[in-house]
CSV table of C-alpha atoms in Angstrom, one decimal:
chain,number,residue,atom,x,y,z
A,1397,MET,CA,-18.6,55.2,12.1
A,1398,THR,CA,-21.9,57.0,11.3
A,1399,HIS,CA,-21.4,58.2,7.7
A,1400,PRO,CA,-23.0,55.9,5.0
A,1401,ILE,CA,-21.3,55.1,1.7
A,1402,ALA,CA,-24.6,55.8,0.0
A,1403,ASP,CA,-24.1,59.4,-0.8
A,1404,PRO,CA,-26.2,60.8,-3.8
A,1405,ASP,CA,-23.4,60.8,-6.2
A,1406,LEU,CA,-22.5,57.2,-6.0
A,1407,GLY,CA,-25.8,55.5,-6.9
A,1408,LEU,CA,-25.5,51.8,-7.7
A,1409,SER,CA,-21.8,51.9,-6.7
A,1410,ALA,CA,-23.0,52.2,-3.0
A,1411,LEU,CA,-24.5,48.6,-2.9
A,1412,THR,CA,-23.1,45.6,-1.6
A,1413,ALA,CA,-22.9,42.5,-4.1
A,1414,ALA,CA,-25.9,41.1,-2.2
A,1415,GLU,CA,-28.0,44.0,-2.9
A,1416,LEU,CA,-26.9,44.3,-6.5
A,1417,VAL,CA,-28.0,40.6,-7.0
A,1418,ALA,CA,-31.3,41.4,-5.2
A,1419,GLY,CA,-31.8,44.3,-7.5
A,1420,TYR,CA,-30.9,42.1,-10.7
A,1421,ARG,CA,-33.5,39.5,-9.4
A,1422,SER,CA,-36.2,42.0,-8.9
A,1423,GLY,CA,-35.6,43.7,-12.2
A,1424,ALA,CA,-35.0,47.1,-10.4
A,1425,PHE,CA,-31.8,47.5,-12.4
A,1426,THR,CA,-29.4,45.4,-14.5
A,1427,PRO,CA,-25.7,44.3,-14.4
A,1428,LEU,CA,-25.1,46.7,-17.2
A,1429,ASP,CA,-26.6,49.7,-15.0
A,1430,ALA,CA,-24.3,48.6,-12.0
A,1431,THR,CA,-21.2,48.2,-14.1
A,1432,ARG,CA,-21.6,51.6,-15.7
A,1433,SER,CA,-22.1,53.2,-12.3
A,1434,VAL,CA,-18.9,51.3,-11.0
A,1435,LEU,CA,-16.9,52.4,-14.1
A,1436,GLU,CA,-18.1,56.1,-13.5
A,1437,THR,CA,-17.0,55.9,-10.0
A,1438,ILE,CA,-13.6,54.5,-10.8
A,1439,GLU,CA,-13.1,57.3,-13.3
A,1440,GLU,CA,-14.1,60.0,-10.6
A,1441,ARG,CA,-12.5,58.5,-7.6
A,1442,ASP,CA,-9.5,56.5,-8.5
A,1443,PRO,CA,-7.1,59.5,-9.3
A,1444,ALA,CA,-7.2,60.4,-5.6
A,1445,VAL,CA,-6.1,56.9,-4.4
A,1446,ASN,CA,-4.6,55.1,-7.2
A,1447,ALA,CA,-6.4,51.8,-6.5
A,1448,PHE,CA,-6.2,50.5,-10.1
A,1449,VAL,CA,-3.3,49.7,-12.5
A,1450,ARG,CA,-5.6,48.7,-15.2
A,1451,VAL,CA,-9.3,49.2,-16.0
A,1452,ASP,CA,-11.2,47.3,-18.8
A,1453,PRO,CA,-14.2,49.3,-19.5
A,1454,ASP,CA,-15.0,47.7,-22.9
A,1455,GLY,CA,-14.6,44.2,-21.5
A,1456,ALA,CA,-16.5,44.9,-18.4
A,1457,LEU,CA,-19.5,46.4,-20.4
A,1458,SER,CA,-19.5,43.4,-22.7
A,1459,GLN,CA,-19.6,41.0,-19.8
A,1460,ALA,CA,-22.3,43.1,-18.1
A,1461,ALA,CA,-24.4,43.1,-21.2
A,1462,GLU,CA,-24.2,39.3,-21.4
A,1463,SER,CA,-25.1,39.0,-17.7
A,1464,THR,CA,-28.1,41.3,-18.2
A,1465,GLN,CA,-29.4,39.1,-20.9
A,1466,ARG,CA,-29.1,36.0,-18.7
A,1467,TRP,CA,-30.9,37.8,-15.6
A,1468,GLN,CA,-33.8,39.1,-18.0
A,1469,ALA,CA,-34.1,35.5,-19.4
A,1470,GLY,CA,-34.4,34.3,-15.7
A,1471,GLN,CA,-31.0,32.1,-16.4
A,1472,PRO,CA,-28.4,33.7,-14.1
A,1473,LEU,CA,-25.2,31.6,-13.6
A,1474,GLY,CA,-25.2,32.1,-9.8
A,1475,SER,CA,-25.0,34.7,-7.1
A,1476,ALA,CA,-22.1,36.6,-8.7
A,1477,ASP,CA,-23.5,36.9,-12.2
A,1478,GLY,CA,-23.0,40.6,-13.1
A,1479,VAL,CA,-21.4,41.7,-9.9
A,1480,PRO,CA,-18.4,44.1,-10.8
A,1481,THR,CA,-15.3,42.6,-9.4
A,1482,SER,CA,-11.5,43.6,-9.3
A,1483,VAL,CA,-8.5,41.4,-9.0
A,1484,LYS,CA,-5.2,42.3,-7.4
A,1485,ASP,CA,-2.4,42.5,-10.0
A,1486,ILE,CA,-0.7,39.4,-8.6
A,1487,LEU,CA,-3.2,36.9,-9.9
A,1488,TRP,CA,-3.1,35.8,-13.5
A,1489,THR,CA,-6.0,37.1,-15.6
A,1490,ALA,CA,-6.3,35.8,-19.0
A,1491,GLY,CA,-6.2,38.6,-21.8
A,1492,MET,CA,-4.9,41.1,-19.2
A,1493,PRO,CA,-1.3,41.9,-18.2
A,1494,THR,CA,-0.5,40.9,-14.6
A,1495,LEU,CA,2.7,43.1,-13.9
A,1496,ARG,CA,3.0,42.5,-10.2
A,1497,ALA,CA,4.2,46.1,-9.9
A,1498,THR,CA,7.6,45.3,-11.1
A,1499,TRP,CA,9.6,46.7,-14.1
A,1500,LEU,CA,11.0,43.1,-14.7
A,1501,ILE,CA,7.7,41.8,-16.3
A,1502,ASP,CA,6.9,42.8,-20.0
A,1503,GLU,CA,3.6,44.0,-20.4
A,1504,ALA,CA,3.3,42.4,-23.7
A,1505,GLY,CA,2.6,39.0,-22.4
A,1506,PRO,CA,1.3,36.7,-23.7
A,1507,TRP,CA,-1.5,36.3,-20.9
A,1508,PRO,CA,-3.2,33.1,-21.8
A,1509,GLU,CA,-4.4,31.8,-18.5
A,1510,ASP,CA,-6.5,32.6,-15.5
A,1511,ALA,CA,-5.2,31.8,-11.9
A,1512,PRO,CA,-7.6,29.5,-10.1
A,1513,ALA,CA,-9.6,32.2,-8.3
A,1514,VAL,CA,-9.8,34.2,-11.3
A,1515,ALA,CA,-11.1,31.2,-13.3
A,1516,ARG,CA,-13.9,30.6,-10.7
A,1517,LEU,CA,-15.0,34.3,-11.1
A,1518,ARG,CA,-15.4,33.7,-14.8
A,1519,GLU,CA,-17.3,30.6,-14.2
A,1520,ALA,CA,-19.7,32.5,-11.9
A,1521,ALA,CA,-20.0,35.4,-14.5
A,1522,ALA,CA,-18.8,38.0,-12.4
A,1523,VAL,CA,-17.9,41.2,-14.3
A,1524,ILE,CA,-14.1,41.8,-14.0
A,1525,THR,CA,-13.4,45.4,-14.3
A,1526,GLY,CA,-9.7,45.7,-13.8
A,1527,LYS,CA,-6.5,44.9,-11.8
A,1528,THR,CA,-5.7,46.6,-8.4
A,1529,THR,CA,-2.5,48.0,-7.2
A,1530,THR,CA,0.1,46.1,-5.2
A,1531,PRO,CA,3.6,46.7,-4.0
A,1532,GLU,CA,6.3,44.9,-6.0
A,1533,PHE,CA,5.7,41.1,-5.9
A,1534,ALA,CA,3.4,41.9,-2.9
A,1535,TRP,CA,6.3,41.8,-0.6
A,1536,LYS,CA,5.3,44.5,2.2
A,1537,GLY,CA,2.5,45.9,4.2
A,1538,VAL,CA,2.0,49.1,2.4
A,1539,THR,CA,1.1,49.6,-1.3
A,1540,ASP,CA,3.7,51.5,-3.3
A,1541,SER,CA,6.0,50.6,-6.1
A,1542,LEU,CA,8.5,52.1,-8.6
A,1543,ARG,CA,6.2,51.1,-11.5
A,1544,HIS,CA,2.8,52.2,-10.2
A,1545,GLY,CA,3.2,54.7,-7.3
A,1546,SER,CA,1.4,54.6,-4.1
A,1547,THR,CA,-2.0,53.9,-3.1
A,1548,GLY,CA,-4.1,56.2,-0.7
A,1549,ASN,CA,-6.7,55.5,1.8
A,1550,PRO,CA,-10.3,56.1,1.3
A,1551,TRP,CA,-10.6,57.9,4.6
A,1552,ASP,CA,-7.9,60.3,3.8
A,1553,PRO,CA,-5.9,60.0,0.5
A,1554,SER,CA,-2.8,61.3,2.1
A,1555,LEU,CA,-2.6,58.2,4.3
A,1556,THR,CA,-1.6,54.7,3.3
A,1557,SER,CA,-4.3,52.1,2.5
A,1558,GLY,CA,-1.9,49.4,3.8
A,1559,GLY,CA,-1.0,46.5,1.8
A,1560,SER,CA,-0.1,44.5,-0.1
A,1561,SER,CA,-3.9,44.2,-1.2
A,1562,GLY,CA,-4.1,48.1,-0.7
A,1563,GLY,CA,-5.7,48.7,-4.1
A,1564,ALA,CA,-8.3,46.0,-3.6
A,1565,ALA,CA,-9.2,47.7,-0.2
A,1566,ALA,CA,-9.3,51.3,-1.5
A,1567,ALA,CA,-11.4,50.2,-4.5
A,1568,VAL,CA,-14.1,48.6,-2.2
A,1569,GLY,CA,-13.9,51.5,0.2
A,1570,LEU,CA,-14.7,54.0,-2.3
A,1571,GLY,CA,-17.5,52.3,-4.1
A,1572,MET,CA,-15.2,51.2,-7.0
A,1573,GLY,CA,-16.8,47.8,-7.0
A,1574,PRO,CA,-18.5,46.0,-4.1
A,1575,TRP,CA,-16.0,43.3,-3.5
A,1576,ALA,CA,-12.4,42.5,-4.7
A,1577,LEU,CA,-10.0,39.5,-4.8
A,1578,GLY,CA,-6.8,40.0,-2.8
A,1579,THR,CA,-3.8,37.9,-1.5
A,1580,ASP,CA,-2.3,37.5,1.9
A,1581,GLY,CA,1.2,36.2,2.7
A,1582,GLY,CA,1.7,38.0,6.1
A,1583,GLY,CA,-1.3,40.1,6.5
A,1584,SER,CA,-2.1,41.4,3.0
A,1585,VAL,CA,-5.9,41.5,3.1
A,1586,ARG,CA,-6.2,42.0,6.9
A,1587,ILE,CA,-3.8,44.9,7.1
A,1588,PRO,CA,-5.6,47.1,4.4
A,1589,ALA,CA,-8.9,45.9,5.9
A,1590,SER,CA,-8.2,47.2,9.2
A,1591,PHE,CA,-6.7,50.5,7.7
A,1592,THR,CA,-9.9,51.1,5.5
A,1593,GLY,CA,-12.7,50.0,7.6
A,1594,THR,CA,-13.5,47.1,5.2
A,1595,VAL,CA,-14.1,43.3,5.8
A,1596,THR,CA,-12.0,40.4,4.9
A,1597,ILE,CA,-10.9,36.8,5.6
A,1598,LYS,CA,-7.9,35.0,4.9
A,1599,PRO,CA,-9.1,31.6,4.7
A,1600,THR,CA,-7.5,28.2,5.6
A,1601,TYR,CA,-4.5,27.5,3.4
A,1602,GLY,CA,-5.4,25.8,0.4
A,1603,LEU,CA,-9.1,26.6,0.4
A,1604,ILE,CA,-8.6,29.0,-2.4
A,1605,PRO,CA,-6.0,27.3,-4.8
A,1606,LEU,CA,-3.2,29.4,-6.2
A,1607,PHE,CA,-1.3,29.1,-9.5
A,1608,PRO,CA,1.4,29.7,-10.1
A,1609,ALA,CA,2.7,28.9,-6.9
A,1610,SER,CA,3.8,31.8,-4.6
A,1611,PRO,CA,7.5,32.1,-4.1
A,1612,PHE,CA,6.6,32.8,-0.6
A,1613,GLY,CA,5.3,29.2,-0.5
A,1614,THR,CA,2.6,28.1,1.9
A,1615,LEU,CA,2.6,31.3,3.7
A,1616,SER,CA,0.5,32.8,0.8
A,1617,HIS,CA,-3.2,32.8,0.7
A,1618,ALA,CA,-5.9,34.6,-1.4
A,1619,GLY,CA,-8.9,36.1,-0.1
A,1620,PRO,CA,-12.0,38.3,-0.6
A,1621,MET,CA,-12.1,41.9,0.3
A,1622,THR,CA,-15.7,43.3,0.9
A,1623,ARG,CA,-17.9,45.8,3.0
A,1624,THR,CA,-19.9,43.2,4.8
A,1625,VAL,CA,-19.3,39.8,6.2
A,1626,THR,CA,-22.1,38.4,4.1
A,1627,ASP,CA,-20.5,39.4,1.0
A,1628,ALA,CA,-17.2,38.1,2.2
A,1629,ALA,CA,-18.8,34.5,2.7
A,1630,ALA,CA,-20.5,34.9,-0.8
A,1631,LEU,CA,-17.3,35.6,-2.5
A,1632,LEU,CA,-15.5,32.8,-0.6
A,1633,ASP,CA,-18.1,30.5,-2.0
A,1634,VAL,CA,-17.4,31.6,-5.5
A,1635,VAL,CA,-13.6,31.3,-5.4
A,1636,ALA,CA,-13.1,28.4,-3.0
A,1637,GLY,CA,-12.7,25.0,-4.7
A,1638,PHE,CA,-10.2,22.3,-5.8
A,1639,ASP,CA,-7.9,23.1,-8.8
A,1640,SER,CA,-5.5,20.4,-9.9
A,1641,ARG,CA,-2.8,23.0,-10.6
A,1642,ASP,CA,-2.2,23.6,-7.0
A,1643,TRP,CA,-0.8,20.6,-5.2
A,1644,SER,CA,-2.0,21.9,-1.9
A,1645,ALA,CA,-5.5,22.7,-2.8
A,1646,MET,CA,-8.4,21.6,-0.4
A,1647,PRO,CA,-11.4,19.8,-1.8
A,1648,THR,CA,-14.3,22.0,-3.0
A,1649,PRO,CA,-16.4,22.8,0.1
A,1650,ALA,CA,-19.7,20.8,0.3
A,1651,THR,CA,-21.6,23.5,2.3
A,1652,SER,CA,-22.0,27.2,1.4
A,1653,PHE,CA,-20.4,29.8,3.8
A,1654,LEU,CA,-23.6,31.6,3.9
A,1655,THR,CA,-25.2,28.6,5.6
A,1656,GLY,CA,-25.4,29.3,9.4
A,1657,LEU,CA,-23.8,32.7,8.9
A,1658,ASP,CA,-26.6,34.5,11.2
A,1659,ASP,CA,-26.4,31.7,13.8
A,1660,GLY,CA,-24.5,34.0,16.5
A,1661,VAL,CA,-21.9,33.4,19.1
A,1662,GLU,CA,-23.9,32.2,21.8
A,1663,GLY,CA,-22.0,29.5,23.8
A,1664,LEU,CA,-18.8,30.0,21.7
A,1665,ARG,CA,-15.5,29.8,23.9
A,1666,ILE,CA,-13.5,32.9,22.7
A,1667,ALA,CA,-10.0,33.8,23.9
A,1668,PHE,CA,-9.3,37.5,23.8
A,1669,SER,CA,-5.8,38.3,23.7
A,1670,PRO,CA,-5.3,42.2,23.5
A,1671,THR,CA,-1.6,42.0,23.1
A,1672,LEU,CA,-0.6,38.4,22.2
A,1673,GLY,CA,1.6,38.8,25.2
A,1674,TYR,CA,4.2,41.1,23.6
A,1675,VAL,CA,2.4,43.9,21.4
A,1676,GLN,CA,2.0,47.5,22.4
A,1677,ASN,CA,-1.3,49.0,21.0
A,1678,ASP,CA,-2.2,52.5,20.3
A,1679,PRO,CA,-4.5,53.1,23.4
A,1680,GLU,CA,-7.4,53.9,21.1
A,1681,VAL,CA,-7.0,50.7,19.3
A,1682,GLU,CA,-7.0,48.8,22.5
A,1683,ARG,CA,-10.2,50.7,23.7
A,1684,LEU,CA,-12.1,50.0,20.5
A,1685,VAL,CA,-11.1,46.3,20.4
A,1686,ARG,CA,-12.1,45.9,24.0
A,1687,ALA,CA,-15.5,47.5,23.3
A,1688,ALA,CA,-15.9,45.1,20.3
A,1689,VAL,CA,-15.3,42.2,22.5
A,1690,ALA,CA,-17.8,43.3,25.1
A,1691,VAL,CA,-20.3,43.1,22.2
A,1692,LEU,CA,-19.4,39.4,21.5
A,1693,GLU,CA,-19.9,38.8,25.0
A,1694,ASP,CA,-23.1,40.4,25.3
A,1695,ALA,CA,-24.1,38.4,22.3
A,1696,GLY,CA,-23.7,35.3,24.3
A,1697,ALA,CA,-20.1,34.4,23.8
A,1698,GLU,CA,-18.1,33.0,26.6
A,1699,VAL,CA,-15.0,35.3,26.7
A,1700,GLU,CA,-11.8,34.9,28.7
A,1701,GLU,CA,-8.8,37.2,28.3
A,1702,VAL,CA,-5.9,34.9,27.8
A,1703,ASP,CA,-2.7,35.0,25.7
A,1704,PRO,CA,-2.2,32.0,23.2
A,1705,GLY,CA,1.1,31.4,24.8
A,1706,PHE,CA,3.9,31.9,22.1
A,1707,THR,CA,6.6,34.5,21.6
A,1708,ASP,CA,6.9,36.8,18.7
A,1709,PRO,CA,7.9,34.5,15.7
A,1710,VAL,CA,9.1,37.3,13.7
A,1711,GLU,CA,12.6,36.1,13.2
A,1712,ALA,CA,11.5,32.9,11.7
A,1713,PHE,CA,9.0,34.6,9.7
A,1714,ASP,CA,11.6,36.9,8.2
A,1715,VAL,CA,13.7,33.9,7.2
A,1716,LEU,CA,10.6,32.3,5.3
A,1717,TRP,CA,9.6,35.6,3.8
A,1718,PHE,CA,12.9,36.9,2.6
A,1719,CYS,CA,14.1,33.7,1.4
A,1720,GLY,CA,10.8,33.7,-0.6
A,1721,ALA,CA,11.6,37.1,-1.9
A,1722,ALA,CA,15.0,36.1,-3.1
A,1723,LYS,CA,13.5,33.1,-5.0
A,1724,VAL,CA,11.3,35.6,-6.9
A,1725,LEU,CA,14.5,36.9,-8.7
A,1726,ASP,CA,15.5,33.3,-9.9
A,1727,ALA,CA,13.0,33.6,-12.7
A,1728,TYR,CA,14.6,36.8,-14.1
A,1729,PRO,CA,17.7,37.7,-16.0
A,1730,ALA,CA,21.2,38.5,-14.2
A,1731,GLY,CA,21.1,42.1,-13.0
A,1732,SER,CA,17.5,42.0,-12.0
A,1733,LEU,CA,18.3,42.7,-8.4
A,1734,ASP,CA,19.6,46.2,-9.5
A,1735,ARG,CA,16.1,46.8,-11.1
A,1736,ILE,CA,13.9,46.2,-8.0
A,1737,GLU,CA,12.8,48.4,-5.0
A,1738,PRO,CA,15.9,49.3,-3.0
A,1739,LEU,CA,14.2,48.1,0.3
A,1740,LEU,CA,13.3,44.9,-1.2
A,1741,ARG,CA,16.7,44.4,-2.6
A,1742,GLU,CA,18.2,45.2,1.0
A,1743,GLY,CA,15.8,42.6,2.6
A,1744,ILE,CA,16.8,39.9,0.0
A,1745,GLU,CA,20.6,40.6,0.6
A,1746,THR,CA,20.4,40.8,4.5
A,1747,LYS,CA,17.5,38.4,5.3
A,1748,GLY,CA,17.0,36.3,2.3
A,1749,ARG,CA,20.5,34.6,2.0
A,1750,GLY,CA,20.4,32.2,4.9
A,1751,SER,CA,21.3,28.6,4.7
A,1752,ALA,CA,19.2,25.5,4.2
A,1753,ALA,CA,19.8,24.9,8.0
A,1754,ASP,CA,18.4,28.4,8.6
A,1755,TYR,CA,15.2,27.7,6.6
A,1756,LEU,CA,14.7,24.4,8.3
A,1757,ASP,CA,15.1,26.0,11.9
A,1758,ALA,CA,12.6,28.6,10.7
A,1759,THR,CA,10.2,25.9,9.5
A,1760,ALA,CA,10.5,24.2,12.9
A,1761,VAL,CA,9.5,27.3,14.7
A,1762,ARG,CA,6.6,27.3,12.4
A,1763,MET,CA,5.5,23.9,13.0
A,1764,ASP,CA,5.8,24.4,16.9
A,1765,LEU,CA,3.5,27.5,16.4
A,1766,GLY,CA,1.1,25.4,14.6
A,1767,ARG,CA,1.1,22.8,17.2
A,1768,ARG,CA,0.6,25.3,19.9
A,1769,MET,CA,-2.4,26.8,18.3
A,1770,GLY,CA,-3.8,23.6,17.6
A,1771,ARG,CA,-3.8,22.6,21.2
A,1772,PHE,CA,-5.2,26.1,22.0
A,1773,HIS,CA,-8.2,25.7,20.0
A,1774,GLU,CA,-9.0,22.4,21.8
A,1775,THR,CA,-9.9,24.8,24.6
A,1776,TYR,CA,-11.1,27.9,22.7
A,1777,ASP,CA,-13.3,28.0,19.6
A,1778,LEU,CA,-11.9,31.3,18.7
A,1779,LEU,CA,-9.2,33.8,19.3
A,1780,VAL,CA,-9.9,37.5,19.1
A,1781,THR,CA,-7.1,40.2,18.7
A,1782,PRO,CA,-6.8,43.7,17.2
A,1783,THR,CA,-6.0,43.3,13.5
A,1784,MET,CA,-3.4,45.9,13.9
A,1785,PRO,CA,-1.8,47.8,16.8
A,1786,ILE,CA,-2.1,51.2,14.8
A,1787,THR,CA,-4.1,53.1,12.5
A,1788,ALA,CA,-3.2,54.1,9.0
A,1789,PHE,CA,-0.1,56.4,8.8
A,1790,GLU,CA,1.4,58.7,6.0
A,1791,ARG,CA,1.2,57.7,2.4
A,1792,GLY,CA,4.5,56.9,0.9
A,1793,LEU,CA,6.2,55.9,4.1
A,1794,GLN,CA,7.4,52.3,4.9
A,1795,ALA,CA,6.4,52.6,8.7
A,1796,PRO,CA,4.7,55.3,10.9
A,1797,GLN,CA,6.8,58.4,11.4
A,1798,GLY,CA,9.4,57.7,13.9
A,1799,TRP,CA,8.9,54.0,14.1
A,1800,PRO,CA,12.1,52.2,15.1
A,1801,SER,CA,12.0,49.9,12.2
A,1802,GLN,CA,11.4,50.3,8.4
A,1803,TRP,CA,10.5,46.4,8.0
A,1804,TRP,CA,6.8,46.1,7.8
A,1805,PRO,CA,6.7,43.0,10.0
A,1806,SER,CA,7.6,45.2,12.9
A,1807,TRP,CA,4.3,47.0,12.8
A,1808,THR,CA,2.0,44.1,11.8
A,1809,PRO,CA,2.6,41.7,14.8
A,1810,TYR,CA,-1.1,40.3,14.8
A,1811,THR,CA,-1.3,39.2,11.3
A,1812,TYR,CA,2.0,37.2,10.1
A,1813,PRO,CA,1.8,34.5,12.9
A,1814,PHE,CA,-1.5,33.1,11.5
A,1815,ASN,CA,0.0,32.8,7.8
A,1816,MET,CA,2.7,30.6,9.5
A,1817,THR,CA,-0.1,28.5,11.1
A,1818,GLN,CA,-2.2,28.5,7.9
A,1819,GLN,CA,-5.4,29.3,10.2
A,1820,PRO,CA,-8.4,31.4,9.0
A,1821,ALA,CA,-8.3,35.0,10.2
A,1822,ALA,CA,-11.0,37.6,9.4
A,1823,SER,CA,-10.9,41.4,10.0
A,1824,VAL,CA,-14.1,43.4,10.7
A,1825,PRO,CA,-14.1,47.0,11.3
A,1826,CYS,CA,-14.9,47.8,15.1
A,1827,GLY,CA,-15.1,51.7,15.0
A,1828,THR,CA,-13.0,54.7,14.4
A,1829,THR,CA,-10.6,56.7,16.6
A,1830,ALA,CA,-11.2,60.4,17.6
A,1831,ALA,CA,-9.1,61.1,14.5
A,1832,GLY,CA,-11.7,59.3,12.5
A,1833,LEU,CA,-9.6,56.4,11.4
A,1834,PRO,CA,-10.9,52.8,11.4
A,1835,VAL,CA,-9.8,50.1,13.6
A,1836,GLY,CA,-10.1,46.2,12.9
A,1837,LEU,CA,-11.1,43.5,15.0
A,1838,GLN,CA,-9.1,40.1,14.2
A,1839,VAL,CA,-11.1,36.8,14.6
A,1840,VAL,CA,-8.9,33.7,14.3
A,1841,GLY,CA,-10.0,30.1,14.3
A,1842,ALA,CA,-8.7,26.6,14.0
A,1843,ARG,CA,-7.6,25.3,10.8
A,1844,HIS,CA,-10.7,24.5,8.4
A,1845,ASP,CA,-13.0,26.4,10.8
A,1846,ASP,CA,-13.6,29.3,8.5
A,1847,ALA,CA,-17.5,29.0,8.6
A,1848,ARG,CA,-17.1,29.8,12.5
A,1849,VAL,CA,-14.6,32.7,12.0
A,1850,LEU,CA,-17.3,34.2,9.5
A,1851,ARG,CA,-20.0,33.5,11.9
A,1852,ALA,CA,-18.4,35.5,14.7
A,1853,ALA,CA,-17.4,38.2,12.5
A,1854,ARG,CA,-21.0,38.5,11.2
A,1855,ALA,CA,-22.4,38.3,14.7
A,1856,TYR,CA,-20.0,41.5,15.8
A,1857,GLU,CA,-21.2,43.2,12.6
A,1858,ARG,CA,-24.9,42.5,13.3
A,1859,ALA,CA,-24.9,43.3,17.2
A,1860,SER,CA,-22.8,46.4,16.8
A,1861,GLY,CA,-24.2,48.0,13.6
A,1862,GLU,CA,-20.7,48.3,12.3
A,1863,LEU,CA,-21.6,47.7,8.7
A,1864,PHE,CA,-19.2,49.3,6.3
A,1865,VAL,CA,-19.4,53.0,5.8
A,1866,ARG,CA,-17.4,55.4,3.7
A,1867,PRO,CA,-15.9,58.2,5.7
A,1868,VAL,CA,-17.6,61.3,4.1
A,1869,ASP,CA,-19.5,62.4,1.1
A,1870,ASN,CA,-16.2,63.1,-0.6
A,1871,PRO,CA,-12.8,61.9,1.0
A,1872,ARG,CA,-10.3,64.6,1.5
A,1873,GLY,CA,-8.4,65.2,-1.7
A,1874,ALA,CA,-10.8,63.2,-4.0
A,1875,ARG,CA,-12.0,64.5,-7.2
């Protein structure tokens, strides 16, 4: 990963959120300058990857002009004031349709209310540029839908960006905003982060409140998608916080996630599980992840290669996931099942019609998994794995060519277990394969230990020099 994002054509769009805020503070440029640059980049680059379902240039420029006035008066509202930000088209955004990539939702609205994380963005005066693509109801690990088409990868638009926050990852990866807000019910920020060489964290469940409640229940998290760990921590500061509309919302953190971020990993007890005991990796993925773990060890971590001691919980996850998918349809008129994506319909009909006893059995598996991981973290501060066993595959496919299953959990074995346990899990880029495709390193912590997860991800980023880079001056197929 040696090619910087900052090619001559990108200008301010190449900067991180932290760099933008530093520029606002110094007077080198304004939020209006940055927002214009991002909107120009969206216009130029989005046709190749389809990261956005809606862009609001007038609204964004109006917000940026107000932010510019505050910065020039020395009265910004915080570290996100004026930072161009996109929101996954799953989260309610007042005044802007949230279509969730389905034809079942009428664009006419009304759209009166923000989701909690979006409300926090507005309070912090972030500039909301638009809504990013998702598969229908965010149900799978690639980003395509009947309503909005497919989303490509910044490194090669003929490949998938992953999902379900694929639009958010592609936007961040191509300079169409320094950061974005995604969601993750089984890997949906970590899958695309790994495939696109970006940074993310799925925080402890409840740290970022959700409203309306996800039909996938307590599997679903929201999370930041960024180019650096520092920006991920800063955006988490903005969107984490209690909201009474979410019955499971955690208290607002008392300490910034930026505090202690650069303290390193010396003395931390890290368990490295290259396969979780049951996964087969692409050899290049395993090579790069092992090299990344060696970087952490050289930085002072005490690393032991050990599996966490559970078997693949995919059958229980499928019950929980597809029962949730079936519940989605309850809000819509009779006949709606015939209007959704055929594979989603098949999943609902074959996996989502279990009994209450089936659901409780799956919940029991989940509870046991959580207990096992709780005990595991009494010995180890962190667990490190590959984020994905593979790299990005062909755009428009549901699984890699020749894969034995079309169901997305079959190729995402490292992500969904930690939605079941509600643990924080970050993905940080750890190099590229011989074919030039990114690979991600997953860092998992005990529940509520988000700060330590970010600290380890930052330690790797700093020690390795694997800061976000865009693949080439212009990605193949970009206009």
